[in-house]
Short mmCIF file of C-alpha atoms in Angstrom, two decimals:
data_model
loop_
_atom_site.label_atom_id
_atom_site.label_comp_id
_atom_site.label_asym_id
_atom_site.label_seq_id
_atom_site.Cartn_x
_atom_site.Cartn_y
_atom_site.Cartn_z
CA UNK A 29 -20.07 58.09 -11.64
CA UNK A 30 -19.27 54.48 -10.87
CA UNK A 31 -22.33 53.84 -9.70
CA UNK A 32 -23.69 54.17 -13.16
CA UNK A 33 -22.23 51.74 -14.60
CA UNK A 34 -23.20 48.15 -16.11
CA UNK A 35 -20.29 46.57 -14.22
CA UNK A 36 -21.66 47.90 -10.89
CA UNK A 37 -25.32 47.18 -11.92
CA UNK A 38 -24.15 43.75 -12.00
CA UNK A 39 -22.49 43.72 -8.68
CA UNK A 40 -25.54 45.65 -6.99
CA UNK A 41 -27.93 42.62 -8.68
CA UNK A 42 -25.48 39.73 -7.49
CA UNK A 43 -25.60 41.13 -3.82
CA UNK A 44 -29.20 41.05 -3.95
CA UNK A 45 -29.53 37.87 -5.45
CA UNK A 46 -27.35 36.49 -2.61
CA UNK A 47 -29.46 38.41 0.00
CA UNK A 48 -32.72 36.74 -1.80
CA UNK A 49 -31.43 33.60 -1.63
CA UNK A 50 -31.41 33.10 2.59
CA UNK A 51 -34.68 33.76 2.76
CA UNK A 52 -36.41 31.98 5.28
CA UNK A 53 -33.53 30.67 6.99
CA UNK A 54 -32.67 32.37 10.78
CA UNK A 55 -29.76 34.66 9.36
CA UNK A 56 -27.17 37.33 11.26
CA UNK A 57 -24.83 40.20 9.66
CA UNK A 58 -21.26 39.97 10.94
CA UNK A 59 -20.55 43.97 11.62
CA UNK A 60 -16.99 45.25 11.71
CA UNK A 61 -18.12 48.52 11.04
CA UNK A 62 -15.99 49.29 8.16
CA UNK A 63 -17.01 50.27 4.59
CA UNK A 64 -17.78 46.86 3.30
CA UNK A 65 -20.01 45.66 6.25
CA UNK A 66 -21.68 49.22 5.86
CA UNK A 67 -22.85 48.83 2.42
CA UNK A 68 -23.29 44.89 3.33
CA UNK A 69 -25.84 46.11 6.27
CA UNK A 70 -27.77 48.69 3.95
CA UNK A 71 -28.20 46.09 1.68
CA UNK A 72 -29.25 43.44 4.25
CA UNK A 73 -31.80 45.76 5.66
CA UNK A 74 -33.34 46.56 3.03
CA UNK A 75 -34.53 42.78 2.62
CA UNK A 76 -34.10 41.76 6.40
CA UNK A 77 -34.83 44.98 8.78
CA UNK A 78 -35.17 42.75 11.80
CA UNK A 79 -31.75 40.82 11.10
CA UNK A 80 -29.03 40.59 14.29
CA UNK A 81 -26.41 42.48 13.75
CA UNK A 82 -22.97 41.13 15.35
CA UNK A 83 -20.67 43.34 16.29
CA UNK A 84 -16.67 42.22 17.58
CA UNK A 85 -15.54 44.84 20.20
CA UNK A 86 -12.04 44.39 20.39
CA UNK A 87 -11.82 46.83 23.48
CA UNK A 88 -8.39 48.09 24.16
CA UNK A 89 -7.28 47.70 20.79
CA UNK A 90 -11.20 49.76 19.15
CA UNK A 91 -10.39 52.92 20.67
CA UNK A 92 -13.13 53.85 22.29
CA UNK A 93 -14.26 57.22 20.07
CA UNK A 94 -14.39 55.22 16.81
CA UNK A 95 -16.17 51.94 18.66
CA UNK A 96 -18.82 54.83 19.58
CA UNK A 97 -18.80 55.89 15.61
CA UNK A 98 -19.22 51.84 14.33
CA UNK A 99 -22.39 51.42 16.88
CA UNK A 100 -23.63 55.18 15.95
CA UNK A 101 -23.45 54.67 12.49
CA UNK A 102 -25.22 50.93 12.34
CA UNK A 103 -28.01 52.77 14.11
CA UNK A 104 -28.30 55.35 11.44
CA UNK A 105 -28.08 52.88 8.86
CA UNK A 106 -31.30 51.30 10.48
CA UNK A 107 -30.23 48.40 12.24
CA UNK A 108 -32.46 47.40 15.79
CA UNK A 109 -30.96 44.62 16.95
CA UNK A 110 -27.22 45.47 17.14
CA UNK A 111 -24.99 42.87 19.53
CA UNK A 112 -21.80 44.25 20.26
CA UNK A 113 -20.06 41.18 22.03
CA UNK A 114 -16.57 41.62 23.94
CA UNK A 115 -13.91 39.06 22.56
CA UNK A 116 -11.14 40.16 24.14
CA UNK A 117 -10.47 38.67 28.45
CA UNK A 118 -10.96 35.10 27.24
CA UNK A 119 -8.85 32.47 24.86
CA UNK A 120 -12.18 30.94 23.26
CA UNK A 121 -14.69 34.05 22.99
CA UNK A 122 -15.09 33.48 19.45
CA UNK A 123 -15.76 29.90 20.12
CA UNK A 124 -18.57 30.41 23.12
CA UNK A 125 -20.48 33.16 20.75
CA UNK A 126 -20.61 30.59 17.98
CA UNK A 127 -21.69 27.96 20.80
CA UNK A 128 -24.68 31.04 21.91
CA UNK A 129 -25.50 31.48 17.86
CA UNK A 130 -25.83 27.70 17.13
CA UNK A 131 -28.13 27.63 20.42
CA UNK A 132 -30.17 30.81 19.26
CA UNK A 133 -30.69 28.82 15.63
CA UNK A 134 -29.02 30.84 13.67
CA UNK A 135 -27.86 29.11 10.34
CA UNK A 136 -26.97 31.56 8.26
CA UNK A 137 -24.20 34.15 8.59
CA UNK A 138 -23.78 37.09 6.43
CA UNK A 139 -20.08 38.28 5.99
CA UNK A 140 -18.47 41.31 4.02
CA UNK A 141 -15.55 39.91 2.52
CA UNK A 142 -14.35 40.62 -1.01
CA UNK A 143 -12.80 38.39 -3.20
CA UNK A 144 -10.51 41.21 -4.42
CA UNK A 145 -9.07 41.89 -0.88
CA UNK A 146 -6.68 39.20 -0.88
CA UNK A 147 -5.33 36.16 -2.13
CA UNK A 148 -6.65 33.98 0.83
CA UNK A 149 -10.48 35.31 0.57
CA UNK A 150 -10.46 35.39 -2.97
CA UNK A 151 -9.35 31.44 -2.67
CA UNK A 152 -11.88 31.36 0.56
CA UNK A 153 -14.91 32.29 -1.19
CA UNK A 154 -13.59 30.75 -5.03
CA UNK A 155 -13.71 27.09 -2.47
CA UNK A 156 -16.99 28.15 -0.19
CA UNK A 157 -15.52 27.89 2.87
CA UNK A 158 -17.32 28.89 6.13
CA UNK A 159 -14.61 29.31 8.78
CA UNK A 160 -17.54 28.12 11.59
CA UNK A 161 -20.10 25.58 11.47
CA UNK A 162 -22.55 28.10 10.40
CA UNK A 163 -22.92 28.68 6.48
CA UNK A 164 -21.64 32.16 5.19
CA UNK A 165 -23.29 34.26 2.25
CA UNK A 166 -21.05 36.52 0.97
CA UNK A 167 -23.08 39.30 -0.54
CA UNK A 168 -19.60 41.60 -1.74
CA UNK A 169 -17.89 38.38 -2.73
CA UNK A 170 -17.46 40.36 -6.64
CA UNK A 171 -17.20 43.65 -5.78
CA UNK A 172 -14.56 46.21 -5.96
CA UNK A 173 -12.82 48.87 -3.60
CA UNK A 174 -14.81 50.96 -6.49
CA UNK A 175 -18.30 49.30 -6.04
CA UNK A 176 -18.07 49.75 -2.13
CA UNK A 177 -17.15 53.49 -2.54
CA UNK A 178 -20.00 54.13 -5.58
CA UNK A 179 -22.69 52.27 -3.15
CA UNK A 180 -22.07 54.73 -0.44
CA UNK A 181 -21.64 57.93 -1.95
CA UNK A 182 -24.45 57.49 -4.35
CA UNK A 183 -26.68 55.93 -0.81
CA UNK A 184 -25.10 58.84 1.38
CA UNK A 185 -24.35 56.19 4.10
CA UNK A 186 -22.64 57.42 6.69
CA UNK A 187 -18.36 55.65 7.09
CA UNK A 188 -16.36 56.10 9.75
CA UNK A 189 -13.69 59.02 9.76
CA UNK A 190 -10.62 57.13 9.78
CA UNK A 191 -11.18 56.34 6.12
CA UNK A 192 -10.72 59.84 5.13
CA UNK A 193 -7.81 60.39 7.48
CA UNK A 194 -6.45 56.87 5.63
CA UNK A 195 -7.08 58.27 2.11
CA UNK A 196 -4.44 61.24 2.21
CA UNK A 197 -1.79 58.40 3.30
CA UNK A 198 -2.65 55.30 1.31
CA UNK A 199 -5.56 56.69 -1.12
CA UNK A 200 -9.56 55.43 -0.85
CA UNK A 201 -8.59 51.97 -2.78
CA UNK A 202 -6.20 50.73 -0.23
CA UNK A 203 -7.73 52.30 3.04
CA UNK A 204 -8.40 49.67 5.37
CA UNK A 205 -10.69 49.21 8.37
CA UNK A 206 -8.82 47.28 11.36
CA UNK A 207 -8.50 47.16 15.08
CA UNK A 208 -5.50 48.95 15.88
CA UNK A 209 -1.93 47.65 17.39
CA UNK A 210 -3.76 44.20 17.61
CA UNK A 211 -0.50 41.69 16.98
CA UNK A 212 -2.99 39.63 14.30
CA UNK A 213 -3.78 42.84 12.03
CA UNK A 214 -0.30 43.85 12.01
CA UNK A 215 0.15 42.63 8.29
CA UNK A 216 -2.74 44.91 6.94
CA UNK A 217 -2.11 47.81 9.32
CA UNK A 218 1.87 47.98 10.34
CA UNK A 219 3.48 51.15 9.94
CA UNK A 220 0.50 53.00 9.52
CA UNK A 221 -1.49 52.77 12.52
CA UNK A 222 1.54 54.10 14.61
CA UNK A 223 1.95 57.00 12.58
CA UNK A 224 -1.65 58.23 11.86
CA UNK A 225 -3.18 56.72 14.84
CA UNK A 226 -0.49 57.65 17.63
CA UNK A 227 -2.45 58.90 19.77
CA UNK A 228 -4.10 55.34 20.69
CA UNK A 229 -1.08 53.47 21.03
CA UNK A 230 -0.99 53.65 24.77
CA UNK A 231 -4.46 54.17 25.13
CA UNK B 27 37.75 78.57 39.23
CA UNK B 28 38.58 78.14 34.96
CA UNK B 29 35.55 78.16 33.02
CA UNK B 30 35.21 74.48 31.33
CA UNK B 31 36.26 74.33 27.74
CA UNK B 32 32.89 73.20 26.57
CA UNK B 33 29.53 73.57 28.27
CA UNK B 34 25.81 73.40 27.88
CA UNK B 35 24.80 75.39 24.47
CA UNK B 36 21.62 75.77 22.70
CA UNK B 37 22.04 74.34 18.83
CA UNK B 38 20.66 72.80 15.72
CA UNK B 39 21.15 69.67 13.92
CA UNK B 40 20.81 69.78 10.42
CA UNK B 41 20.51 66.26 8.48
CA UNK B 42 20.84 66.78 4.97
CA UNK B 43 18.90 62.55 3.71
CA UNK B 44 19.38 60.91 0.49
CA UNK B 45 16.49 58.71 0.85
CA UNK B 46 13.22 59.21 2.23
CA UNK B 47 12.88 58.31 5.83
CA UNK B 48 10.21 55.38 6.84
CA UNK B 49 8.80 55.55 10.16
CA UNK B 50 6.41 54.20 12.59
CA UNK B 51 5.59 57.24 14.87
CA UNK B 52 4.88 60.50 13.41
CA UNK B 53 8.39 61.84 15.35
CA UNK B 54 11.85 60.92 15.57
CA UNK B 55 13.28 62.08 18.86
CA UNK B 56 16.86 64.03 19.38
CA UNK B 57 18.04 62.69 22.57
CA UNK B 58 16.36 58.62 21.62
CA UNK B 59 18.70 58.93 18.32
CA UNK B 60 21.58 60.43 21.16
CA UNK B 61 21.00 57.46 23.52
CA UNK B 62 21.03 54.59 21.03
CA UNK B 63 24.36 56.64 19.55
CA UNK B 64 25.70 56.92 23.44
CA UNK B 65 25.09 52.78 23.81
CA UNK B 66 26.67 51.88 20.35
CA UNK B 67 29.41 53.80 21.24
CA UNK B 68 29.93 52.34 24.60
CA UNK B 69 28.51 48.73 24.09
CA UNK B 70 29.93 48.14 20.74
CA UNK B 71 28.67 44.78 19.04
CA UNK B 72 27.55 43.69 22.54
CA UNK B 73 24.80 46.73 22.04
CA UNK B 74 23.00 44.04 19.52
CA UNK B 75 23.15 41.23 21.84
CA UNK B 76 20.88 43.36 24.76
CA UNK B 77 17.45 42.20 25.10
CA UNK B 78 15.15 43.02 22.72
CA UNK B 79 11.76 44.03 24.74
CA UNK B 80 13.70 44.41 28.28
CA UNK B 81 15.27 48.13 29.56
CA UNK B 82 18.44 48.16 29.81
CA UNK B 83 19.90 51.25 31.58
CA UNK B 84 23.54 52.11 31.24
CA UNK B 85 24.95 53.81 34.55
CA UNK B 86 26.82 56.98 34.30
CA UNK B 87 29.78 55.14 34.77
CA UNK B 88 29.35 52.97 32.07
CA UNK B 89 28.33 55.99 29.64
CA UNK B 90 31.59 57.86 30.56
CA UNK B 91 32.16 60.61 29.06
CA UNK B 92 28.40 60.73 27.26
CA UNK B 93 26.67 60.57 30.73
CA UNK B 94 25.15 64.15 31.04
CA UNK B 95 25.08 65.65 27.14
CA UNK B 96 21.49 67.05 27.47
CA UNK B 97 20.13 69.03 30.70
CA UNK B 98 17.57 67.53 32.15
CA UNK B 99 13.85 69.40 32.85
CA UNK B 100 11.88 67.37 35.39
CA UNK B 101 13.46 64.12 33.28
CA UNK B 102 12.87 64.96 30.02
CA UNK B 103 15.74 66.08 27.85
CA UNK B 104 16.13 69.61 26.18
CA UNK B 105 15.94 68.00 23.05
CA UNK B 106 13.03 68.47 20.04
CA UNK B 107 11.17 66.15 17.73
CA UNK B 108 11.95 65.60 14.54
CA UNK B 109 11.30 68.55 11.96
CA UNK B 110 11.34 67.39 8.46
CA UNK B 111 11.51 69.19 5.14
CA UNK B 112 9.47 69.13 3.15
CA UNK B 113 6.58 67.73 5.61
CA UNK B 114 4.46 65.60 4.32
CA UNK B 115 4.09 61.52 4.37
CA UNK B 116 3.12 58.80 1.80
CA UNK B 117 2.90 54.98 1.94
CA UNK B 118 4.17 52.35 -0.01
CA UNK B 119 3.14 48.57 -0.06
CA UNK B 120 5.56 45.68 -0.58
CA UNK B 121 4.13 42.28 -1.62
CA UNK B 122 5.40 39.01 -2.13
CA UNK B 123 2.73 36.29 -3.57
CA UNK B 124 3.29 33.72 -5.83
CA UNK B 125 -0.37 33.54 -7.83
CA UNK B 126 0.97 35.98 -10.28
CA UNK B 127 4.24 34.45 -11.08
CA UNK B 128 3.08 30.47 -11.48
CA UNK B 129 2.74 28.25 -8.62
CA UNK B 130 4.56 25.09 -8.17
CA UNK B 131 3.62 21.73 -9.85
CA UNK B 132 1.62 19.99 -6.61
CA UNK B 133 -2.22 20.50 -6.09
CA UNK B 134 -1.85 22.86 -2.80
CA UNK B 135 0.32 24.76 -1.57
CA UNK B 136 0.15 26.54 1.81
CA UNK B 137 0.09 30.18 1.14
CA UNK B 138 -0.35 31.19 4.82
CA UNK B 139 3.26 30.27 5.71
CA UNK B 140 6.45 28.33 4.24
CA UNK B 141 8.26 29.32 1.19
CA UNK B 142 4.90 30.31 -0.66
CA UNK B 143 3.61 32.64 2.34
CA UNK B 144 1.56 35.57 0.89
CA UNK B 145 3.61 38.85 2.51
CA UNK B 146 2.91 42.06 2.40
CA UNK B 147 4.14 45.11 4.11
CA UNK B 148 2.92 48.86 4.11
CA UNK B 149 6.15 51.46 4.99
CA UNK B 150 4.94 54.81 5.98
CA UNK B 151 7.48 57.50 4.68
CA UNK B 152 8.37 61.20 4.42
CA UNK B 153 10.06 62.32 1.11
CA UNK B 154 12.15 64.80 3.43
CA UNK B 155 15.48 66.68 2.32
CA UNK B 156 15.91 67.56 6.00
CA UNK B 157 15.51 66.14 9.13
CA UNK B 158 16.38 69.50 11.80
CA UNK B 159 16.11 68.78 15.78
CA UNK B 160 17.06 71.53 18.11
CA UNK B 161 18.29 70.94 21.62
CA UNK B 162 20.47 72.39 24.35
CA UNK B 163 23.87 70.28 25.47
CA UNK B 164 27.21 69.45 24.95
CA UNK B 165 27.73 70.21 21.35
CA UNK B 166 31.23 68.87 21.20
CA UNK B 167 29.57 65.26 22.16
CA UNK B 168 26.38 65.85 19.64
CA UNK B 169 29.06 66.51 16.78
CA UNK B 170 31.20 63.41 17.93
CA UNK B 171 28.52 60.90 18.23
CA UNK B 172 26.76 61.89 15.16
CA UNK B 173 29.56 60.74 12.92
CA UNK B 174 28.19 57.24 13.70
CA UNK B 175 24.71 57.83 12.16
CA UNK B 176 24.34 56.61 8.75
CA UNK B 177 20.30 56.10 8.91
CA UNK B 178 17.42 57.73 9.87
CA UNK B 179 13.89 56.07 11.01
CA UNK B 180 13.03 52.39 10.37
CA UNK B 181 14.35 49.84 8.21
CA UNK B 182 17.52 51.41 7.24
CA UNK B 183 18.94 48.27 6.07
CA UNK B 184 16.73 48.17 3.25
CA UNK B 185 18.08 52.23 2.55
CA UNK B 186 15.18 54.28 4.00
CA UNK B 187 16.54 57.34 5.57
CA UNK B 188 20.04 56.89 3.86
CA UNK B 189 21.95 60.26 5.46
CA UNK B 190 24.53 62.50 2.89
CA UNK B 191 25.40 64.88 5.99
CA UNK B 192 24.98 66.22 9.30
CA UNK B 193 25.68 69.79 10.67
CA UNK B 194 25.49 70.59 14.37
CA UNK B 195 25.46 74.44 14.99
CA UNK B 196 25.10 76.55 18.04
CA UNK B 197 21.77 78.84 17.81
CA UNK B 198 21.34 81.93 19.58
CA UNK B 199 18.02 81.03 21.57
CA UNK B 200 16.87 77.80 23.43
CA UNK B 201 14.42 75.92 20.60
CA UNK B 202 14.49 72.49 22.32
CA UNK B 203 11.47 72.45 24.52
CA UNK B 204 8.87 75.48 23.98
CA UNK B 205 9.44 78.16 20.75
CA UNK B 206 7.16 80.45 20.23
CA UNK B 207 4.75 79.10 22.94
CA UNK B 208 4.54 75.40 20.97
CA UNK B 209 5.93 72.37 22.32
CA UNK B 210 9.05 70.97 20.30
CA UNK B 211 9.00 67.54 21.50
CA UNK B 212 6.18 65.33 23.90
CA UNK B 213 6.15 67.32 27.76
CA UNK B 214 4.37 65.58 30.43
CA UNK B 215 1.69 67.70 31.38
CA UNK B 216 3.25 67.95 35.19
CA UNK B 217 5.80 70.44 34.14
CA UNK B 218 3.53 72.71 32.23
CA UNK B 219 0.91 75.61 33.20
CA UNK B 220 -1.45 75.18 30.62
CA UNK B 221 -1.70 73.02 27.59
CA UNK B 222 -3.91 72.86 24.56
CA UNK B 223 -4.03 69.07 24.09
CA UNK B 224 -2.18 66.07 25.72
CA UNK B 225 -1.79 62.09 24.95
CA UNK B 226 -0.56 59.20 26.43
CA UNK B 227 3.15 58.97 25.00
CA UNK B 228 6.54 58.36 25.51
CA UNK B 229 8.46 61.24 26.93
CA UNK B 230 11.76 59.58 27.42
CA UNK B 231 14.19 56.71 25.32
CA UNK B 232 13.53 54.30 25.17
CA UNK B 233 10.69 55.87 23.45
CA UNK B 234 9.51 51.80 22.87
CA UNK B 235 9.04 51.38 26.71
CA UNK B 236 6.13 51.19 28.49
CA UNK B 237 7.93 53.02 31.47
CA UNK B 238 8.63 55.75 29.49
CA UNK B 239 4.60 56.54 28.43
CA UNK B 240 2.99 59.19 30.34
CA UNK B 241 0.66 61.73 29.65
CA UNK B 242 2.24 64.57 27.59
CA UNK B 243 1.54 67.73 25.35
CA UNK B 244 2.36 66.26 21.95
CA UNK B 245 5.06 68.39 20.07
CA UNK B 246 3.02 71.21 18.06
CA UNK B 247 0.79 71.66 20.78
CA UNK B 248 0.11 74.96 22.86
CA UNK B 249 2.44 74.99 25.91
CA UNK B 250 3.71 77.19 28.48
CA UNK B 251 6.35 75.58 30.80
CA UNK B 252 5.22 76.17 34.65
CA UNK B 253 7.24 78.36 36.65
#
């Protein structure tokens, strides 16, 4: 088991460290509800069991089912205050909700991302960079596909369905989490969505 | 009255691939492949100066001789889905990044587009030997379009779906629509009596057009054809 193992000791330590090291400050957890934000939420709550949880709804392009599943399984995991905020109907919803955070105080932003995703987040994180004006912690920034997987099997967290449906395609390393037939997430997605996610093309 | 030299006959297609065929939708569809065959044919080079996210419809004059190949059923086509074999799919990821191979002699370099763009591309494929549609028609037409396919499914200029042959033969029973009580290709639920599950999809080619979604029995799905 993975999860055995010094190198994922280390990982599990880092994350914490990072998690110890907003305390204090007025912090939220950025939820997509794929595998990395649902080890990065057990591991938040576990330190922070009153944090905000944030929670994109992409709407016509989250079919509705598996937006049901994200919410459903961020209450299981234990979180209370889960925002699910619409982005989709106007040009600059990103930009209010960061104007609504920055009014609420919050200073602090956790975010799943893994260095070993891609080039860009691996330079992202290597440089620091916060794509808003709030500061993000990056509790996964050194883990693996591996790490992720070991966490929650060895926690028995609860992952959304489309992961195993993505495994007998692409295999558990490369299975993704995205909105589907969104124009921006057609570079990590493409050919796949169509093909094992037909049935929400039109929907 | 002389009975016409050809008419409407139920048959198979048989297309023996070299390559494994990449796709986008679980389904290639008999009478799309027909109908971008039928506007090749009749549209020559001009077919790849047409609009690319507009309907264009051909009228039956302008598709001549190709104008009624399949019989229609309340406007879908006696033509089936794709049936490959062997029937299963894998995936394959292309990348193109530059990290791994040296990166120019300047400080930064934009990696999110320009020469040094980080690219990557998953293809969804089945490792087929066949590709088999069934449909009911004008077999002499099938048999003289088809010598113009080369490719099957998506991004044949790269080789996916790279065809060695393609035999059309006439069947003894009907297999285009319903066999054995399943559906062989998508049928809006309006022409059947019952159904055992149905999605919004395209029914008709263009299979890429809006116009063309509505809601259907997906092909392996229960079906009984009303009336």
């Amino acid at each position: 088991m993975w999860s055995q193992t010094p190198e994922h000791r280390t990982a599990l330590a880092e994350a914490r460290r990072a998690i110890a090291g907003v305390a204090g400050r007025k912090a939220y957890l950025s939820f997509s509800g794929g595998k990395d934000s649902t080890t990065m939420l057990h591991l938040v709550l576990q330190a922070m069991p009153n944090i905000a949880v944030f929670h994109w709804d992409y709407g016509v392009y989250m079919p509705r089912p598996i937006e049901a599943e994200v919410l459903d399984n961020a209450h299981k995991l234990g979180a209370q205050d889960i925002r699910a905020v619409p982005v989709l109907g106007e040009a600059d919803g990103y930009d209010q909700e960061l104007l609504h955070l920055l009014a609420e105080g919050f200073d602090v932003a956790f975010v799943g991302i893994r260095a070993q995703e891609s080039v860009r987040r691996r330079l992202r994180i290597k440089q620091g960079r916060s794509l808003t004006a709030i500061r993000e912690v990056w509790p996964l920034a050194t883990w693996t596909w591996m790490d992720v997987w070991a966490y929650i099997t060895s926690n028995n967290l609860p992952y959304l369905g489309i992961y195993d449906k993505l495994n007998e395609l692409v295999g558990y390393d490369r299975a993704r989490m995205s909105v589907f037939f969104h124009p921006d997430f057609e570079d990590f997605t493409g050919a796949t969505d169509g093909v094992l996610h037909w049935r929400y093309r039109h929907s | 009255m002389s009975k016409p030299k050809y008419q409407a006959v139920p048959f198979r297609v048989v297309v023996r691939l070299a390559a494994p065929v990449a796709l986008n939708h679980p389904w290639l569809h008999l009478d799309g492949l027909v109908s971008h065959l039928v506007y090749q044919r009749m549209l020559g080079r001009e077919y790849y100066n047409l609009p690319t996210k507009q309907v264009v419809h051909l009228s039956e004059m302008q598709k001549g001789k190709y104008a009624h190949i399949f019989p229609l059923i309340g406007g879908i086509a006696h033509a089936s889905a794709s049936i490959f074999q062997p029937d299963r799919m894998a995936s394959l990821q292309y990348f193109k990044r530059f990290h791994d191979q040296g990166w120019p002699k300047r400080n930064k370099v934009d990696i999110g587009s320009g020469h040094y763009r980080n690219w990557m591309m998953r293809w969804v494929y089945v490792p087929a030997e066949t590709a088999t549609f069934y449909g009911y028609g004008r077999i002499d037409h099938i048999r003289d379009l088809m010598q113009d396919l080369t490719h099957l499914g998506n991004d044949t200029r790269v080789g996916w779906g790279k065809i060695v042959s393609i035999e059309a033969e006439e069947t003894p029973e009907d297999w285009s629509v319903v066999y054995q009580g399943r559906a062989m290709r998508p049928i809006p639920v309006r022409l059947l009596s019952s159904h055992s599950d149905a999605a919004m999809m395209a029914c008709r080619p263009p299979y890429w057009a809006a116009a063309s979604v509505e809601l259907c029995a997906p092909p392996g799905a229960e079906a009984e054809l009303a009336g």
